[in-house]
């Protein structure tokens, strides 16, 4: 088969399911249009019921005004009659009736005051007074007006002369004005029925229908549900969709009957327009398929001609066919040589990438070698640091083992042993702390801590050890922080030890503690300044790294593993603080600045004493 035939078959395969889906959609459209129209009728029925409720609510409010008036409490019936007449105005379709507790009517505004009233007593009054609630009656024939009426009965509050029932009586035709205000179509049938299914008002043949029962099927449906839709045939023989809803204030039922033809005709019209639109679209689709089929057929014929030319070795650039696939085929043949060129460039790029990977591997190997050298240097330094105190301890033990050793020599040997043991303990503690921090096993025992007290105790201990070799300048302010006292002491002790270690005898060491407000948050700032050997500029960025030391003498008098400041940095970070260093250069001394978050409220005396007491910080090894 030709390409054009395939295109027609493809179009048919697409259009036939579309047509079937369209008819299914039209049926859904019919149902949707029907439901939409019925929904609008339901809204109209509810609006009509609300209008009825509004009329009843307005009259109930007027009746409550009369029931709570002073004239009724004083039994001033003439003035009460005039009040009721004014409230009714010129409306002759409703009037007011007053009944006492003995169910006797006292006046009716339908007649002049003092006129005799028929039909006494009014038995409904006892029911209203017994319930104490407003009552909306059903349809009945008034004894005075001799007309079909409904009434609203409101009980008065208890008074010195008993209770009364104030009633507003409506001519059944009163509610026909609701039909004029409801926006109802002329062909619609609207009726209002009381709780017993008796007709109160109707927009078509209302006079002859008043007092008659509603359609039996509609009455059964309304009794089972407060609102709904029922398709039935009216008394006049018209088939309608009867939409009914119940009034909340009165318990009456409002029924709006819309002829079935009005509902179905709009849906059928919409379906007809949709069918016409489908036919037009299908015709346009067929024409488009013919046009593009011819275009594609011509393009394929040209592609065949170019292929035959290529078989003969005649390579030429064909003219565009405006069919993307065919143009792509022709361009592919023409640009084969360019593809080969791009492939060569790609191979060169891969070669360059391999060279870059080789350079990266060489750099990584150099870094690894540097790390290995650093490890070897650290192990050598660790051996040196351990050998010195062990040699001193061994020499001291030899002195103690000598016979007839003098007491002074024995005491000196013991002092040397203790001092070197402390040095060994400090080295091992630093190693363990660094390992714990790097593995994330440090756990802070947080509590309120007066950092000023921590600084003071550490300074006093160091001054005793210093034995007057340095000039100390101490200015401490009380400053409360949340932290681990043992770890805070470790931070301060390392900073002070570093200052003593790198400051020659006779130099000065200053320790200051102050409070700083920064960006709405308080901070405690501790500065440890010394006049020691200082730091070279190249050491400042790495001074807090592990295994980094400041300048040492040739005989390693200062010694150490370079772990103290690394511990200070990590422990400060765990407390949410920062540590920095400043030095003007070699021989110009150093200033270490520690900043920790300030605790805004200091604990009371008992809590402060408990928080300031030293305690061990037990960390997992």
Coordinates of C-alpha atoms in Angstrom, one line a residue:
X1 CA 0.0 0.0 0.0
X2 CA 1.0 3.6 -0.6
X3 CA 1.9 6.0 2.2
X4 CA -1.3 7.9 1.5
X5 CA -3.4 4.8 2.2
X6 CA -1.6 4.2 5.5
X7 CA -2.4 7.8 6.5
X8 CA -6.1 7.4 5.7
X9 CA -6.2 4.2 7.7
X10 CA -4.4 5.9 10.6
X11 CA -6.9 8.8 10.5
X12 CA -9.8 6.4 10.5
X13 CA -8.3 4.5 13.5
X14 CA -8.1 7.8 15.3
X15 CA -11.5 9.3 14.3
X16 CA -13.6 6.2 15.0
X17 CA -12.7 5.9 18.7
X18 CA -13.0 9.7 18.9
X19 CA -16.6 9.5 17.5
X20 CA -17.5 6.7 19.9
X21 CA -16.0 8.7 22.8
X22 CA -17.9 11.7 21.6
X23 CA -21.3 10.0 21.7
X24 CA -20.5 8.8 25.2
X25 CA -19.6 12.4 26.1
X26 CA -22.8 13.7 24.6
X27 CA -24.8 11.3 26.8
X28 CA -22.9 12.5 29.8
X29 CA -23.5 16.1 28.6
X30 CA -27.2 15.5 28.5
X31 CA -27.2 14.1 32.0
X32 CA -25.0 17.0 33.2
X33 CA -27.2 19.6 31.5
X34 CA -30.3 18.0 33.1
X35 CA -28.7 17.9 36.5
X36 CA -27.5 21.5 36.1
X37 CA -31.0 22.7 35.2
X38 CA -32.5 20.8 38.1
X39 CA -29.9 22.2 40.4
X40 CA -30.8 25.7 39.4
X41 CA -34.5 24.9 40.1
X42 CA -33.4 23.6 43.5
X43 CA -31.7 26.9 44.2
X44 CA -34.9 28.7 43.2
X45 CA -37.0 26.5 45.5
X46 CA -34.7 27.2 48.4
X47 CA -34.8 30.9 47.6
X48 CA -38.6 30.7 47.6
X49 CA -38.6 28.9 51.0
X50 CA -36.2 31.6 52.3
X51 CA -38.7 34.3 51.2
X52 CA -41.5 32.5 53.0
X53 CA -39.2 32.2 56.1
X54 CA -38.4 35.9 55.9
X55 CA -42.1 36.9 55.8
X56 CA -42.8 34.7 58.8
X57 CA -39.7 36.0 60.7
X58 CA -40.7 39.7 60.1
X59 CA -44.3 39.1 61.4
X60 CA -43.0 37.1 64.3
X61 CA -40.7 40.0 65.3
X62 CA -43.8 42.4 65.2
X63 CA -45.8 40.0 67.3
X64 CA -43.0 39.8 69.9
X65 CA -43.0 43.6 70.0
X66 CA -46.7 43.5 70.9
X67 CA -46.3 40.6 73.3
X68 CA -43.6 42.5 75.3
X69 CA -45.3 45.9 75.2
X70 CA -46.2 47.8 78.3
X71 CA -49.8 48.2 77.0
X72 CA -50.3 44.4 77.2
X73 CA -48.8 44.3 80.7
X74 CA -51.2 47.1 81.8
X75 CA -54.2 45.5 80.0
X76 CA -54.6 48.7 78.0
X77 CA -56.3 46.9 75.1
X78 CA -57.4 50.0 73.1
X79 CA -53.8 51.3 72.9
X80 CA -52.6 47.8 72.1
X81 CA -55.1 47.6 69.3
X82 CA -53.9 50.9 67.8
X83 CA -50.3 49.6 68.1
X84 CA -51.1 46.5 66.2
X85 CA -53.0 48.4 63.6
X86 CA -50.0 50.7 63.0
X87 CA -47.7 47.8 62.7
X88 CA -49.9 46.1 60.1
X89 CA -50.2 49.3 58.1
X90 CA -52.4 49.2 55.0
X91 CA -51.9 45.5 54.4
X92 CA -55.4 44.0 54.4
X93 CA -54.0 40.5 53.6
X94 CA -52.9 39.9 57.2
X95 CA -54.2 41.0 60.6
X96 CA -53.5 40.6 64.3
X97 CA -55.5 38.7 66.9
X98 CA -55.1 38.9 70.7
X99 CA -56.3 35.9 72.9
X100 CA -56.2 35.7 76.7
X101 CA -55.2 32.8 78.9
X102 CA -58.8 31.6 78.9
X103 CA -58.5 31.2 75.1
X104 CA -61.0 34.1 74.6
X105 CA -60.3 36.6 71.7
X106 CA -59.9 40.1 73.0
X107 CA -59.7 42.0 69.7
X108 CA -59.0 41.4 66.0
X109 CA -57.6 44.2 63.8
X110 CA -59.7 42.9 60.9
X111 CA -62.6 44.5 62.8
X112 CA -63.0 47.7 64.8
X113 CA -62.1 47.6 68.4
X114 CA -64.9 46.3 70.6
X115 CA -66.7 44.4 67.8
X116 CA -68.0 41.0 68.9
X117 CA -65.8 38.1 67.7
X118 CA -67.2 34.8 66.6
X119 CA -65.8 31.4 67.2
X120 CA -64.8 31.7 70.8
X121 CA -62.9 30.2 72.5
X122 CA -59.6 29.6 70.6
X123 CA -58.4 26.2 71.7
X124 CA -54.9 26.6 70.1
X125 CA -54.1 29.3 72.7
X126 CA -53.8 26.7 75.5
X127 CA -51.4 24.7 73.4
X128 CA -49.2 27.7 72.6
X129 CA -49.1 28.8 76.2
X130 CA -48.3 25.3 77.4
X131 CA -45.3 25.0 75.1
X132 CA -44.2 28.6 75.5
X133 CA -43.0 28.6 71.9
X134 CA -44.0 30.2 68.6
X135 CA -46.4 28.1 66.5
X136 CA -46.9 28.3 62.8
X137 CA -50.3 26.8 61.9
X138 CA -51.4 24.9 58.8
X139 CA -54.2 25.9 56.4
X140 CA -57.7 26.6 58.0
X141 CA -60.8 28.7 57.4
X142 CA -60.8 31.7 59.7
X143 CA -64.0 32.0 61.9
X144 CA -64.0 35.8 61.5
X145 CA -62.7 36.3 58.0
X146 CA -64.4 33.2 56.5
X147 CA -61.3 32.9 54.3
X148 CA -58.6 30.3 53.9
X149 CA -55.8 31.5 56.3
X150 CA -52.7 30.5 58.2
X151 CA -51.5 32.0 61.4
X152 CA -48.4 32.7 63.5
X153 CA -49.0 32.4 67.3
X154 CA -46.6 34.0 69.8
X155 CA -47.0 33.6 73.6
X156 CA -46.5 36.6 75.9
X157 CA -44.2 36.4 78.9
X158 CA -45.8 35.9 82.3
X159 CA -47.3 39.2 83.7
X160 CA -49.3 40.4 86.6
X161 CA -52.6 39.8 84.7
X162 CA -51.7 36.4 83.2
X163 CA -50.5 35.5 79.8
X164 CA -51.7 36.1 76.3
X165 CA -51.3 34.7 72.8
X166 CA -50.7 37.3 70.0
X167 CA -51.5 35.9 66.5
X168 CA -50.8 37.2 63.0
X169 CA -53.3 35.7 60.6
X170 CA -52.5 35.7 56.9
X171 CA -54.9 35.3 54.0
X172 CA -53.6 32.3 52.0
X173 CA -53.2 34.6 49.0
X174 CA -50.7 36.7 51.0
X175 CA -47.9 34.4 49.9
X176 CA -48.7 34.7 46.2
X177 CA -46.5 37.8 46.3
X178 CA -43.5 35.4 47.0
X179 CA -44.1 34.0 43.5
X180 CA -43.6 37.4 41.9
X181 CA -40.4 38.0 43.8
X182 CA -38.8 34.6 43.2
X183 CA -37.7 35.0 39.6
X184 CA -39.8 32.1 38.4
X185 CA -40.4 31.3 34.8
X186 CA -44.0 31.6 33.5
X187 CA -44.2 27.9 32.7
X188 CA -43.2 26.8 36.2
X189 CA -45.7 25.6 38.7
X190 CA -45.1 26.7 42.3
X191 CA -47.0 25.7 45.4
X192 CA -46.7 26.2 49.2
X193 CA -48.1 23.3 51.3
X194 CA -48.5 23.1 55.1
X195 CA -47.1 20.4 57.3
X196 CA -50.2 18.2 56.6
X197 CA -49.8 18.5 52.8
X198 CA -52.7 20.9 52.4
X199 CA -52.3 23.6 49.7
X200 CA -51.8 27.1 51.1
X201 CA -50.9 29.0 47.9
X202 CA -50.3 28.2 44.2
X203 CA -49.2 30.4 41.3
X204 CA -51.6 28.6 38.9
X205 CA -55.3 28.3 39.8
X206 CA -54.4 29.3 43.3
X207 CA -58.0 30.1 44.4
X208 CA -59.4 26.8 43.4
X209 CA -56.4 24.8 44.7
X210 CA -56.2 26.4 48.2
X211 CA -57.1 23.9 51.0
X212 CA -56.7 20.9 48.7
X213 CA -54.2 18.1 49.3
X214 CA -51.0 18.0 47.4
X215 CA -50.2 15.3 44.8
X216 CA -50.1 11.9 46.6
X217 CA -46.7 10.9 45.2
X218 CA -45.2 14.3 46.1
X219 CA -46.7 14.1 49.6
X220 CA -45.1 10.7 50.3
X221 CA -41.7 11.9 49.0
X222 CA -41.8 15.1 51.1
X223 CA -42.7 13.1 54.2
X224 CA -39.6 10.9 53.8
X225 CA -37.1 13.7 52.9
X226 CA -36.9 17.4 53.6
X227 CA -35.8 18.1 50.0
X228 CA -35.5 16.3 46.7
X229 CA -36.7 15.9 43.2
X230 CA -39.7 13.8 41.9
X231 CA -40.7 13.4 38.3
X232 CA -44.5 13.1 38.2
X233 CA -47.7 14.2 36.4
X234 CA -49.6 17.2 38.0
X235 CA -53.3 17.5 38.5
X236 CA -53.5 19.4 35.2
X237 CA -51.8 16.5 33.4
X238 CA -48.4 18.1 32.9
X239 CA -45.3 16.0 33.4
X240 CA -42.9 17.9 35.5
X241 CA -39.7 17.6 37.6
X242 CA -41.1 18.5 41.0
X243 CA -38.3 20.0 43.2
X244 CA -39.4 20.3 46.8
X245 CA -37.8 21.7 50.0
X246 CA -39.0 22.2 53.5
X247 CA -39.1 25.6 55.2
X248 CA -37.1 25.7 58.4
X249 CA -39.2 28.3 60.2
X250 CA -42.7 26.9 59.4
X251 CA -42.3 23.3 58.4
X252 CA -44.2 24.1 55.2
X253 CA -43.1 22.5 51.9
X254 CA -42.3 24.6 48.8
X255 CA -42.6 22.7 45.5
X256 CA -41.4 24.1 42.2
X257 CA -42.6 22.0 39.2
X258 CA -40.7 22.5 35.9
X259 CA -42.1 20.9 32.8
X260 CA -39.9 18.0 31.6
X261 CA -39.8 19.6 28.1
X262 CA -38.1 22.8 29.6
X263 CA -35.4 20.6 31.1
X264 CA -34.8 18.2 28.3
X265 CA -35.0 20.8 25.4
X266 CA -31.9 22.7 26.6
X267 CA -29.9 19.4 26.9
X268 CA -31.0 18.3 23.5
X269 CA -30.0 21.6 22.0
X270 CA -26.5 21.4 23.5
X271 CA -26.1 17.8 22.3
X272 CA -27.2 18.9 18.7
X273 CA -24.6 21.7 18.7
X274 CA -21.9 19.3 19.9
X275 CA -22.8 16.8 17.1
X276 CA -22.6 19.4 14.5
X277 CA -19.3 20.6 15.8
X278 CA -18.0 17.0 15.7
X279 CA -19.0 16.6 12.1
X280 CA -17.3 19.8 11.1
X281 CA -14.1 18.8 12.9
X282 CA -14.1 15.4 11.4
X283 CA -14.4 16.9 7.9
X284 CA -11.6 19.3 8.6
X285 CA -9.5 16.3 9.9
X286 CA -10.1 14.4 6.7
X287 CA -9.0 17.4 4.5
X288 CA -5.9 17.9 6.6
X289 CA -5.0 14.2 6.3
X290 CA -5.3 14.4 2.5
X291 CA -3.1 17.5 2.4
X292 CA -0.4 16.1 4.5
X293 CA -0.6 12.7 2.8
X294 CA 0.2 14.2 -0.5
X295 CA 3.0 16.3 1.1
X296 CA 4.6 13.2 2.7
X297 CA 4.3 11.1 -0.4
X298 CA 6.2 13.8 -2.5
X299 CA 8.9 14.0 0.2
X300 CA 9.5 10.3 0.2
X301 CA 9.7 10.2 -3.6
X302 CA 12.4 12.9 -3.4
X303 CA 14.3 10.9 -0.7
X304 CA 14.2 7.9 -3.0
X305 CA 15.7 9.9 -5.8
X306 CA 18.5 11.2 -3.6
X307 CA 19.3 7.6 -2.4
X308 CA 19.5 6.5 -6.0
X309 CA 21.9 9.4 -6.7
X310 CA 24.1 8.4 -3.7
X311 CA 24.2 4.8 -5.1
X312 CA 25.7 6.2 -8.3
X313 CA 28.2 8.3 -6.3
X314 CA 26.7 11.6 -7.0
X315 CA 26.5 13.4 -3.7
X316 CA 24.5 16.6 -3.7
X317 CA 22.6 18.6 -1.1
X318 CA 18.8 18.2 -1.8
X319 CA 16.3 21.0 -1.3
X320 CA 14.3 21.0 1.9
X321 CA 11.0 19.0 1.8
X322 CA 9.6 20.5 5.1
X323 CA 9.1 17.0 6.5
X324 CA 11.4 16.7 9.4
X325 CA 12.1 13.0 9.2
X326 CA 12.9 13.1 5.5
X327 CA 15.0 16.3 5.9
X328 CA 16.9 14.6 8.7
X329 CA 17.6 11.6 6.5
X330 CA 19.0 13.8 3.7
X331 CA 21.0 16.0 6.0
X332 CA 22.4 12.9 7.7
X333 CA 23.8 11.7 4.4
X334 CA 25.2 15.1 3.6
X335 CA 26.9 15.6 7.0
X336 CA 28.5 12.2 7.4
X337 CA 31.9 13.7 6.9
X338 CA 31.3 16.3 9.6
X339 CA 30.3 13.5 11.9
X340 CA 33.6 11.8 11.3
X341 CA 35.4 15.1 12.1
X342 CA 33.5 15.4 15.3
X343 CA 34.4 11.9 16.3
X344 CA 38.1 12.8 15.9
X345 CA 37.6 15.8 18.1
X346 CA 35.9 13.7 20.7
X347 CA 38.8 11.3 20.7
X348 CA 41.2 14.2 21.4
X349 CA 38.9 15.4 24.2
X350 CA 39.0 11.9 25.8
X351 CA 42.8 11.9 25.5
X352 CA 42.9 15.3 27.3
X353 CA 40.5 14.0 30.0
X354 CA 42.8 10.9 30.6
X355 CA 45.8 13.3 31.0
X356 CA 43.9 15.3 33.5
X357 CA 42.9 12.2 35.4
X358 CA 46.6 11.2 35.5
X359 CA 47.5 14.6 36.9
X360 CA 44.8 14.3 39.5
X361 CA 46.1 10.8 40.5
X362 CA 49.6 12.2 40.8
X363 CA 48.4 15.1 43.1
X364 CA 46.5 12.6 45.2
X365 CA 49.6 10.4 45.5
X366 CA 51.6 13.4 46.7
X367 CA 49.0 14.3 49.2
X368 CA 49.0 10.7 50.5
X369 CA 52.8 10.8 50.7
X370 CA 52.6 14.1 52.6
X371 CA 50.1 12.6 55.0
X372 CA 52.3 9.6 55.5
X373 CA 55.3 11.8 56.2
X374 CA 53.2 13.8 58.7
X375 CA 52.2 10.5 60.4
X376 CA 55.9 9.4 60.5
X377 CA 56.8 12.8 61.9
X378 CA 54.1 12.6 64.5
X379 CA 55.2 9.1 65.6
X380 CA 58.8 10.3 65.9
X381 CA 57.7 13.3 67.9
X382 CA 55.5 11.1 70.1
X383 CA 58.4 8.8 70.7
X384 CA 60.6 11.8 71.6
X385 CA 58.0 13.2 73.9
X386 CA 57.5 9.9 75.7
X387 CA 61.3 9.1 75.8
X388 CA 62.3 12.3 77.7
X389 CA 59.9 11.9 80.7
X390 CA 60.5 8.1 80.8
X391 CA 64.3 8.7 80.9
X392 CA 63.8 11.2 83.7
X393 CA 61.6 8.8 85.6
X394 CA 64.1 6.0 85.1
X395 CA 66.9 8.2 86.4
X396 CA 64.9 9.2 89.4
X397 CA 64.1 5.5 90.1
X398 CA 67.8 4.7 89.9
X399 CA 68.6 7.4 92.4
X400 CA 65.9 6.0 94.8
X401 CA 67.5 2.5 94.4
X402 CA 70.9 3.7 95.4
X403 CA 72.1 2.7 98.9
X404 CA 72.4 5.5 101.5
X405 CA 70.7 8.0 99.3
X406 CA 70.3 11.3 101.0
X407 CA 66.7 12.5 101.9
X408 CA 67.1 15.6 99.8
X409 CA 68.1 13.5 96.7
X410 CA 65.2 11.1 97.3
X411 CA 62.8 14.0 97.6
X412 CA 64.2 15.6 94.4
X413 CA 63.9 12.3 92.6
X414 CA 60.3 11.9 93.7
X415 CA 59.5 15.4 92.6
X416 CA 61.0 14.7 89.2
X417 CA 59.0 11.5 88.9
X418 CA 55.7 13.3 89.8
X419 CA 56.4 16.1 87.3
X420 CA 57.2 13.8 84.5
X421 CA 54.2 11.6 85.3
X422 CA 52.0 14.7 85.0
X423 CA 53.6 15.5 81.7
X424 CA 53.0 11.9 80.5
X425 CA 49.4 12.1 81.7
X426 CA 48.8 15.3 79.9
X427 CA 50.1 13.8 76.6
X428 CA 47.9 10.8 76.9
X429 CA 44.9 12.9 77.8
X430 CA 45.4 15.1 74.8
X431 CA 45.7 12.1 72.5
X432 CA 42.5 10.6 74.0
X433 CA 40.5 13.8 73.8
X434 CA 41.5 14.4 70.2
X435 CA 40.5 10.9 69.3
X436 CA 37.1 11.3 71.0
X437 CA 36.4 14.6 69.4
X438 CA 37.3 13.4 65.9
X439 CA 35.1 10.3 66.3
X440 CA 32.2 12.4 67.8
X441 CA 32.2 10.7 71.2
X442 CA 32.5 13.8 73.3
X443 CA 29.3 14.4 75.4
X444 CA 29.1 17.7 77.3
X445 CA 27.5 17.7 80.7
X446 CA 25.8 21.1 80.4
X447 CA 24.9 23.3 83.4
X448 CA 25.0 27.0 84.2
X449 CA 28.7 27.9 84.8
X450 CA 30.2 31.2 85.9
X451 CA 33.0 31.5 83.4
X452 CA 34.6 34.2 85.6
X453 CA 35.0 31.8 88.4
X454 CA 36.5 29.2 86.0
X455 CA 39.0 31.7 84.8
X456 CA 39.9 32.8 88.3
X457 CA 40.5 29.3 89.6
X458 CA 42.6 28.3 86.5
X459 CA 44.7 31.5 86.7
X460 CA 45.3 31.0 90.4
X461 CA 46.5 27.4 89.7
X462 CA 48.8 28.5 86.9
X463 CA 50.3 31.4 88.9
X464 CA 51.2 28.9 91.6
X465 CA 52.9 26.7 89.0
X466 CA 54.5 29.7 87.3
X467 CA 56.2 30.7 90.6
X468 CA 56.5 34.4 89.7
X469 CA 58.3 33.9 86.3
X470 CA 55.7 36.1 84.5
X471 CA 53.8 39.3 85.3
X472 CA 50.0 38.6 85.4
X473 CA 47.3 41.1 84.6
X474 CA 43.8 39.7 85.4
X475 CA 40.5 41.5 84.9
X476 CA 37.5 39.2 85.2
X477 CA 33.7 40.0 85.1
X478 CA 31.0 37.6 86.2
X479 CA 29.7 35.9 83.1
X480 CA 27.3 32.9 83.1
X481 CA 27.2 30.4 80.2
X482 CA 25.7 27.0 79.6
X483 CA 28.5 24.5 79.4
X484 CA 30.5 21.7 80.8
X485 CA 32.7 23.1 83.6
X486 CA 35.4 20.5 83.2
X487 CA 35.7 21.1 79.5
X488 CA 35.7 24.9 80.0
X489 CA 38.5 24.5 82.5
X490 CA 40.3 22.3 79.9
X491 CA 39.9 25.1 77.3
X492 CA 41.2 27.8 79.7
X493 CA 44.0 25.7 81.0
X494 CA 45.3 25.0 77.5
X495 CA 45.3 28.7 76.6
X496 CA 47.1 29.6 79.8
X497 CA 49.5 26.7 79.4
X498 CA 50.3 27.9 75.9
X499 CA 50.9 31.5 77.1
X500 CA 53.3 30.3 79.8
X501 CA 55.0 27.9 77.5
X502 CA 55.8 30.4 74.8
X503 CA 56.5 33.5 76.9
X504 CA 60.0 33.8 78.3
X505 CA 60.6 34.5 82.0
X506 CA 59.9 38.1 82.9
X507 CA 57.2 38.5 80.2
X508 CA 53.6 39.5 80.8
X509 CA 50.4 37.5 80.5
X510 CA 47.0 39.3 80.6
X511 CA 43.6 37.5 81.1
X512 CA 40.4 39.5 80.6
X513 CA 36.7 38.5 80.6
X514 CA 34.0 40.9 79.5
X515 CA 30.4 40.9 78.1
X516 CA 29.6 42.0 74.6
X517 CA 26.2 42.7 72.9
X518 CA 26.3 41.7 69.2
X519 CA 23.4 41.5 66.8
X520 CA 20.8 41.3 69.6
X521 CA 22.6 38.4 71.4
X522 CA 25.0 38.5 74.3
X523 CA 28.4 37.0 74.2
X524 CA 31.2 36.3 76.8
X525 CA 34.6 37.3 75.4
X526 CA 37.8 36.0 77.0
X527 CA 41.1 37.3 75.9
X528 CA 44.5 35.7 76.8
X529 CA 47.4 38.0 75.7
X530 CA 51.1 37.3 76.1
X531 CA 54.3 39.0 75.2
X532 CA 55.9 35.8 74.0
X533 CA 57.6 34.6 70.8
X534 CA 54.5 35.4 68.6
X535 CA 53.5 33.7 65.4
X536 CA 54.6 33.9 61.8
X537 CA 51.9 35.0 59.4
X538 CA 51.9 31.6 57.6
X539 CA 51.1 29.8 60.9
X540 CA 47.9 31.9 61.7
X541 CA 45.5 30.0 59.4
X542 CA 46.7 26.5 60.6
X543 CA 47.6 27.1 64.2
X544 CA 44.4 25.3 65.4
X545 CA 45.0 22.3 63.2
X546 CA 46.1 18.9 64.7
X547 CA 49.9 18.4 65.0
X548 CA 50.6 22.1 64.3
X549 CA 53.1 23.7 66.8
X550 CA 54.4 27.2 67.2
X551 CA 58.2 27.8 67.1
X552 CA 60.2 25.6 69.4
X553 CA 63.8 25.8 70.5
X554 CA 66.4 23.4 69.1
X555 CA 66.4 21.4 72.3
X556 CA 62.6 21.3 72.3
X557 CA 62.3 22.9 75.7
X558 CA 58.6 23.6 75.0
X559 CA 57.9 20.2 73.6
X560 CA 54.4 19.0 73.1
X561 CA 52.5 17.2 70.3
X562 CA 50.7 20.2 68.9
X563 CA 47.3 19.0 70.2
X564 CA 46.4 21.6 72.8
X565 CA 45.0 24.3 70.5
X566 CA 43.2 21.7 68.3
X567 CA 41.4 20.6 71.5
X568 CA 40.6 24.2 72.3
X569 CA 39.0 24.8 68.9
X570 CA 36.9 21.6 68.9
X571 CA 35.7 22.0 72.5
X572 CA 34.8 25.7 71.9
X573 CA 32.8 24.6 68.8
X574 CA 30.9 22.0 70.9
X575 CA 29.9 24.9 73.2
X576 CA 28.6 27.0 70.3
X577 CA 31.5 29.5 70.5
X578 CA 34.5 30.6 68.4
X579 CA 38.2 30.9 69.0
X580 CA 40.6 33.1 67.1
X581 CA 44.3 34.3 67.3
X582 CA 46.1 37.5 66.4
X583 CA 49.8 38.2 66.3
X584 CA 51.8 41.1 64.9
X585 CA 54.6 38.7 64.0
X586 CA 57.5 36.7 65.4
X587 CA 58.5 38.2 68.8
X588 CA 55.4 40.3 69.1
X589 CA 53.3 38.0 71.3
X590 CA 49.9 36.5 70.7
X591 CA 46.3 37.3 71.7
X592 CA 43.8 34.4 71.8
X593 CA 40.1 35.5 71.8
X594 CA 37.4 33.1 73.0
X595 CA 33.7 33.9 72.5
X596 CA 30.8 31.9 74.0
X597 CA 27.1 32.5 74.1
X598 CA 25.9 34.4 77.2
X599 CA 23.3 33.0 79.5
X600 CA 20.8 35.8 80.0
X601 CA 19.6 34.9 83.5
X602 CA 22.0 33.8 86.2
X603 CA 20.7 31.0 88.4
X604 CA 19.8 31.7 92.1
X605 CA 22.5 31.3 94.8
X606 CA 21.8 27.6 95.4
X607 CA 21.7 26.7 91.7
X608 CA 24.8 28.9 91.1
X609 CA 26.8 27.1 93.8
X610 CA 25.8 23.7 92.4
X611 CA 26.7 24.8 88.9
X612 CA 30.1 26.3 90.0
X613 CA 31.2 23.1 91.8
X614 CA 33.8 21.1 89.8
X615 CA 32.7 17.8 88.5
X616 CA 34.2 15.2 86.3
X617 CA 33.1 14.9 82.7
X618 CA 32.8 11.3 81.8
X619 CA 33.2 10.8 78.1
X620 CA 33.1 7.5 76.3
X621 CA 36.6 6.5 75.1

